Amino acid sequence: MLNLEKSAAAFEEAKGLMPGGVNSPVRSYANVDGGPPFIARAEGARIYDIDGNEYIDYVGSWGPMVVGHAHPQVVQALQEAATRGTSYGAPTCIESELAKLIMQVMPSIEMIRMVNSGTEATMSALRLARGFTGREKIVKFIGCYHGHSDSLLVSAGSGMATFGVPSSPGVTRGTAADTIAIPYNDPEAFQKLMEEHGSEIAAVIVEPVAGNMGCVLPRQGYLRLLRKLTEEQGALLIFDEVMCGFRASLGGAQAAYGITPDLTCLGKIIGGGLPVAAYGGRREIMEKISPAGPVYQAGTLSGNPLAMTAGLATLSIITAEPEPGEADYSRMLTLKTKKLLLGWQAKAREAGVTVQAHQAGSMFGIFFNEKEVWDYEDAAASDQEAFKVWFKSMLEQGIYLAPSQFETLFMSGAHTDEDIERTIEAAGTAFQKVAESRK
Ligand code: KE4
């Protein structure tokens, strides 16, 4: 049994200070039993709570920690940068350095704007799409999450109604009415929508590899269909690669699937754990953003030199030329992830538990589901009780996973073969517990 006494006390105090005791809902462990460990520090693939428990971390701050926590090169760069001041609110060369490196990896990005969160990136990209096309409707997909801006906190209207309904109090009906939400991975639904409303659509925004309904991959040809029909109808295609960028492959899902979006949203890894996100794409579109163009967007801490430093140090590590005969960073992460998932699948079979294992490069996840998972409806039909048993057993064995079936896990360059072996063994015990819980 895990001793989380100090974390429990800290959680009680925090609940009196911040809504739900956290600054972002998923951290509250609301989807699983028990309260969250409060973290004291992290290093490499390890994370440590204030009760002295040590875990192998596959959350990685929800994606940013691709080189592991407190990487010496990142820490040193930050320490040096801090001595030069933490924020100027003025242009710096390091913003251009990070911009150039991102564009090198994602050539569809001809011009970029740095912001502070994925929410800001997608919100701004949608405003830009509306400003550029002069149209008002946007399309999103059920189960995809793009941050908490009003236009994107919208779920599907009843039936195939073409207007959305607010998915949170505080989002107005008027805002929701301009967002159309349809199922992910449903070519017919998209075709029908574009036939009926294509000329009204400013943008279609999609997680090209979905990570917020659990890890769900696009069906064969699906992204190509999104690209084809948006092009035909003059709607912009926005790839939200805040999570899958630099993970589905080094060049993100757009490189992995060979699709060129009009705009791309990035985050997480490009900040290396500090608040950085960005949106970018075709120059003729991006030049509509102020002060070059009329579409307004701004931010006090956008391009913050410390955050740029962490992002540039992190991206420099994962884009570095490998030693002769060595796999590049991205390939190495993919192979580690594959090894882990093969081990989990073998242990699940031994326990007589059926799971769907999904991987896109270094992002991955499993569903306790007898059937394949291609969209939110499939994901939601997974066995949540089994997930809770699995999650609890893994945490007790020192494996730190996302506390929700609808999240994705992440591999880092700091995870060793021994870490992976230990995680596979722990999964064996956890799957046995799931099997016992079903008797
Ligand atoms: P932020 O505003 O949280 O930086 O980014 C929003 C966002 C946008 N697009 C995608 C594809 C995302 O995954 C996210 C945020 N991801 C969640 C993890 N499911 C962040 C964790 C949290 O909300 O605390």
mmCIF file with all atom_site columns, C-alpha atoms and ligand atoms in Angstrom, residues 24-27 61-62 116-120 122 145-148 207 211-212 240-244 268 277 406-408, ligand 1:
data_model
loop_
_atom_site.group_PDB
_atom_site.id
_atom_site.type_symbol
_atom_site.label_atom_id
_atom_site.label_alt_id
_atom_site.label_comp_id
_atom_site.label_asym_id
_atom_site.label_entity_id
_atom_site.label_seq_id
_atom_site.pdbx_PDB_ins_code
_atom_site.Cartn_x
_atom_site.Cartn_y
_atom_site.Cartn_z
_atom_site.occupancy
_atom_site.B_iso_or_equiv
_atom_site.pdbx_formal_charge
_atom_site.auth_seq_id
_atom_site.auth_comp_id
_atom_site.auth_asym_id
_atom_site.auth_atom_id
_atom_site.pdbx_PDB_model_num
ATOM   1  C CA  . SER A 1 24  ? -5.669  21.761 -14.046 1.00 0.00 ? 24  SER A CA  1
ATOM   2  C CA  . PRO A 1 25  ? -8.525  19.270 -13.592 1.00 0.00 ? 25  PRO A CA  1
ATOM   3  C CA  . VAL A 1 26  ? -6.924  16.009 -14.732 1.00 0.00 ? 26  VAL A CA  1
ATOM   4  C CA  . ARG A 1 27  ? -4.298  16.320 -11.975 1.00 0.00 ? 27  ARG A CA  1
ATOM   5  C CA  . SER A 1 61  ? 4.066   16.576 -17.716 1.00 0.00 ? 61  SER A CA  1
ATOM   6  C CA  . TRP A 1 62  ? 1.532   15.479 -20.408 1.00 0.00 ? 62  TRP A CA  1
ATOM   7  C CA  . ASN A 1 116 ? 2.116   30.580 -24.004 1.00 0.00 ? 116 ASN A CA  1
ATOM   8  C CA  . SER A 1 117 ? -0.259  27.620 -24.120 1.00 0.00 ? 117 SER A CA  1
ATOM   9  C CA  . GLY A 1 118 ? -1.859  25.198 -26.519 1.00 0.00 ? 118 GLY A CA  1
ATOM   10 C CA  . THR A 1 119 ? -5.190  26.859 -25.785 1.00 0.00 ? 119 THR A CA  1
ATOM   11 C CA  . GLU A 1 120 ? -3.814  30.177 -26.949 1.00 0.00 ? 120 GLU A CA  1
ATOM   12 C CA  . THR A 1 122 ? -5.545  26.946 -31.233 1.00 0.00 ? 122 THR A CA  1
ATOM   13 C CA  . TYR A 1 145 ? -9.361  18.440 -27.267 1.00 0.00 ? 145 TYR A CA  1
ATOM   14 C CA  . HIS A 1 146 ? -7.744  21.680 -28.299 1.00 0.00 ? 146 HIS A CA  1
ATOM   15 C CA  . GLY A 1 147 ? -7.610  23.576 -25.023 1.00 0.00 ? 147 GLY A CA  1
ATOM   16 C CA  . HIS A 1 148 ? -10.365 25.504 -23.276 1.00 0.00 ? 148 HIS A CA  1
ATOM   17 C CA  . GLU A 1 207 ? -5.674  16.243 -33.670 1.00 0.00 ? 207 GLU A CA  1
ATOM   18 C CA  . GLY A 1 211 ? -4.407  11.976 -27.693 1.00 0.00 ? 211 GLY A CA  1
ATOM   19 C CA  . ASN A 1 212 ? -7.319  13.243 -25.627 1.00 0.00 ? 212 ASN A CA  1
ATOM   20 C CA  . ASP A 1 240 ? -3.375  20.573 -33.704 1.00 0.00 ? 240 ASP A CA  1
ATOM   21 C CA  . GLU A 1 241 ? 0.005   18.965 -33.061 1.00 0.00 ? 241 GLU A CA  1
ATOM   22 C CA  . VAL A 1 242 ? 0.359   20.355 -29.552 1.00 0.00 ? 242 VAL A CA  1
ATOM   23 C CA  . MET A 1 243 ? 0.651   16.771 -28.341 1.00 0.00 ? 243 MET A CA  1
ATOM   24 C CA  . CYS A 1 244 ? 1.586   14.654 -31.388 1.00 0.00 ? 244 CYS A CA  1
ATOM   25 C CA  . LYS A 1 268 ? 4.433   21.033 -24.898 1.00 0.00 ? 268 LYS A CA  1
ATOM   26 C CA  . ALA A 1 277 ? 3.158   27.044 -27.637 1.00 0.00 ? 277 ALA A CA  1
ATOM   27 C CA  . PHE A 1 406 ? -8.858  9.311  -21.995 1.00 0.00 ? 406 PHE A CA  1
ATOM   28 C CA  . GLU A 1 407 ? -5.241  10.398 -21.763 1.00 0.00 ? 407 GLU A CA  1
ATOM   29 C CA  . THR A 1 408 ? -2.071  9.344  -23.553 1.00 0.00 ? 408 THR A CA  1
HETATM 30 P P1  . KE4 B 2 .   ? -2.718  23.777 -22.986 1.00 0.00 ? 1   KE4 B P1  1
HETATM 31 O O1  . KE4 B 2 .   ? -3.610  24.991 -23.060 1.00 0.00 ? 1   KE4 B O1  1
HETATM 32 O O2  . KE4 B 2 .   ? -3.128  22.818 -21.869 1.00 0.00 ? 1   KE4 B O2  1
HETATM 33 O O3  . KE4 B 2 .   ? -1.242  24.127 -22.980 1.00 0.00 ? 1   KE4 B O3  1
HETATM 34 O O4  . KE4 B 2 .   ? -2.894  22.939 -24.347 1.00 0.00 ? 1   KE4 B O4  1
HETATM 35 C C1  . KE4 B 2 .   ? -4.183  22.561 -24.737 1.00 0.00 ? 1   KE4 B C1  1
HETATM 36 C C2  . KE4 B 2 .   ? -4.089  21.410 -25.708 1.00 0.00 ? 1   KE4 B C2  1
HETATM 37 C C3  . KE4 B 2 .   ? -4.275  21.659 -27.049 1.00 0.00 ? 1   KE4 B C3  1
HETATM 38 N N1  . KE4 B 2 .   ? -4.205  20.665 -27.963 1.00 0.00 ? 1   KE4 B N1  1
HETATM 39 C C4  . KE4 B 2 .   ? -3.946  19.386 -27.580 1.00 0.00 ? 1   KE4 B C4  1
HETATM 40 C C5  . KE4 B 2 .   ? -3.895  18.310 -28.613 1.00 0.00 ? 1   KE4 B C5  1
HETATM 41 C C6  . KE4 B 2 .   ? -3.732  19.083 -26.210 1.00 0.00 ? 1   KE4 B C6  1
HETATM 42 O O5  . KE4 B 2 .   ? -3.480  17.804 -25.853 1.00 0.00 ? 1   KE4 B O5  1
HETATM 43 C C7  . KE4 B 2 .   ? -3.791  20.108 -25.261 1.00 0.00 ? 1   KE4 B C7  1
HETATM 44 C C8  . KE4 B 2 .   ? -3.605  19.849 -23.782 1.00 0.00 ? 1   KE4 B C8  1
HETATM 45 N N2  . KE4 B 2 .   ? -3.392  18.484 -23.405 1.00 0.00 ? 1   KE4 B N2  1
HETATM 46 C C9  . KE4 B 2 .   ? -3.751  18.141 -22.045 1.00 0.00 ? 1   KE4 B C9  1
HETATM 47 C C10 . KE4 B 2 .   ? -3.523  16.641 -21.908 1.00 0.00 ? 1   KE4 B C10 1
HETATM 48 N N3  . KE4 B 2 .   ? -4.634  15.900 -22.333 1.00 0.00 ? 1   KE4 B N3  1
HETATM 49 C C11 . KE4 B 2 .   ? -2.999  18.940 -21.039 1.00 0.00 ? 1   KE4 B C11 1
HETATM 50 C C12 . KE4 B 2 .   ? -3.135  18.434 -19.622 1.00 0.00 ? 1   KE4 B C12 1
HETATM 51 C C13 . KE4 B 2 .   ? -4.084  19.300 -18.813 1.00 0.00 ? 1   KE4 B C13 1
HETATM 52 O O6  . KE4 B 2 .   ? -5.134  19.738 -19.338 1.00 0.00 ? 1   KE4 B O6  1
HETATM 53 O O7  . KE4 B 2 .   ? -3.742  19.502 -17.632 1.00 0.00 ? 1   KE4 B O7  1
#
